[in-house]
Amino acid sequence: MVVLAKVRLLSANRRVVRGAEGLWIYRLLTQVDPEAYGSKLAYVLVEESASPLVREMPDRRLELLDEAVEVAKTLSTENPYRAKTLARALAARQRELEA
């Protein structure tokens, strides 16, 4: 599965793979190498929480944002993307809670 995820990632030829495919790829690869893929997973989770597919599902949006915050928190403090990723996830989660 890891090899398949890496092949799909490389064949996408994009900086970040979005949507359901991106979630699948980054969730899987974050288990193998959280520092390399965690920030991208958090990014895609926040992006998917605003997707039209979950527009009418506030519980699902909050689940995605909670996952994004948890993934961002697990990144090493030495990871250059941690602060930005965590701030973005926390801000999105706060907006969702206030809505």
Coordinates of C-alpha atoms in Angstrom, one line a residue:
M1 CA 0.0 0.0 0.0
V2 CA 2.9 2.4 0.8
V3 CA 4.5 1.8 -2.6
L4 CA 1.1 2.4 -4.3
A5 CA 0.6 5.6 -2.4
K6 CA 4.1 6.8 -3.3
V7 CA 3.5 5.9 -7.0
R8 CA 0.3 7.9 -7.0
L9 CA 2.0 10.8 -5.2
L10 CA 4.8 10.9 -7.8
S11 CA 2.4 10.4 -10.8
A12 CA 0.2 13.3 -9.6
N13 CA 3.1 15.7 -10.5
R14 CA 1.7 18.3 -8.0
R15 CA 3.1 19.8 -4.9
V16 CA 0.1 18.7 -2.9
V17 CA -2.4 16.0 -3.9
R18 CA -5.9 17.2 -2.9
G19 CA -9.3 15.6 -2.3
A20 CA -10.1 12.0 -1.3
E21 CA -7.0 10.7 -3.0
G22 CA -4.8 13.1 -1.1
L23 CA -6.3 12.1 2.2
W24 CA -5.7 8.5 1.5
I25 CA -2.1 9.0 0.3
Y26 CA -1.1 11.4 3.2
R27 CA -2.9 9.4 5.9
L28 CA -1.0 6.3 4.8
L29 CA 2.4 7.9 4.3
T30 CA 2.1 9.9 7.6
Q31 CA 2.0 6.6 9.4
V32 CA 5.4 5.7 7.8
D33 CA 7.1 9.2 7.9
P34 CA 5.1 11.7 9.9
E35 CA 7.7 14.5 9.6
A36 CA 7.7 14.3 5.8
Y37 CA 4.0 14.0 5.2
G38 CA 2.2 15.2 8.3
S39 CA 2.1 18.9 7.3
K40 CA 0.6 18.0 3.9
L41 CA -2.0 15.7 5.6
A42 CA -3.0 18.6 7.9
Y43 CA -3.2 20.9 4.9
V44 CA -5.4 18.6 3.0
L45 CA -7.6 17.9 6.0
V46 CA -8.3 21.6 6.5
E47 CA -9.0 22.0 2.8
E48 CA -11.4 19.1 2.8
S49 CA -13.3 20.5 5.8
A50 CA -14.4 23.3 3.5
S51 CA -15.4 20.9 0.7
P52 CA -18.9 21.0 -0.7
L53 CA -19.1 17.3 0.1
V54 CA -19.2 18.0 3.9
R55 CA -21.0 21.4 3.8
E56 CA -24.1 20.0 5.4
M57 CA -22.2 17.8 7.9
P58 CA -20.8 20.0 10.7
D59 CA -19.8 16.9 12.8
R60 CA -17.7 15.6 9.9
R61 CA -16.1 19.0 9.3
L62 CA -15.1 19.2 13.0
E63 CA -13.7 15.6 12.8
L64 CA -11.5 16.6 9.9
L65 CA -10.3 19.7 11.7
D66 CA -9.6 17.9 14.9
E67 CA -7.5 15.4 13.0
A68 CA -5.6 18.2 11.3
V69 CA -4.9 19.8 14.7
E70 CA -3.7 16.5 16.1
V71 CA -1.5 15.7 13.1
A72 CA 0.0 19.2 13.3
K73 CA 0.7 18.9 17.1
T74 CA 2.6 15.6 16.6
L75 CA 5.1 17.3 14.2
S76 CA 8.5 17.9 15.7
T77 CA 9.1 21.5 17.0
E78 CA 12.1 21.5 14.7
N79 CA 9.9 20.9 11.7
P80 CA 9.9 24.2 9.7
Y81 CA 6.2 23.7 8.7
R82 CA 4.9 22.9 12.2
A83 CA 4.0 26.4 13.4
K84 CA 2.3 27.5 10.2
T85 CA 0.4 24.2 9.8
L86 CA -0.7 24.1 13.4
A87 CA -1.8 27.8 13.3
R88 CA -3.8 27.1 10.1
A89 CA -5.5 24.1 11.6
L90 CA -6.3 25.8 14.9
A91 CA -7.7 28.8 13.1
A92 CA -10.0 26.7 10.9
R93 CA -11.2 24.7 13.9
Q94 CA -11.9 27.9 15.8
R95 CA -13.9 29.3 12.9
E96 CA -15.9 26.1 12.7
L97 CA -16.7 26.1 16.4
E98 CA -17.8 29.8 16.2
A99 CA -20.1 29.1 13.1

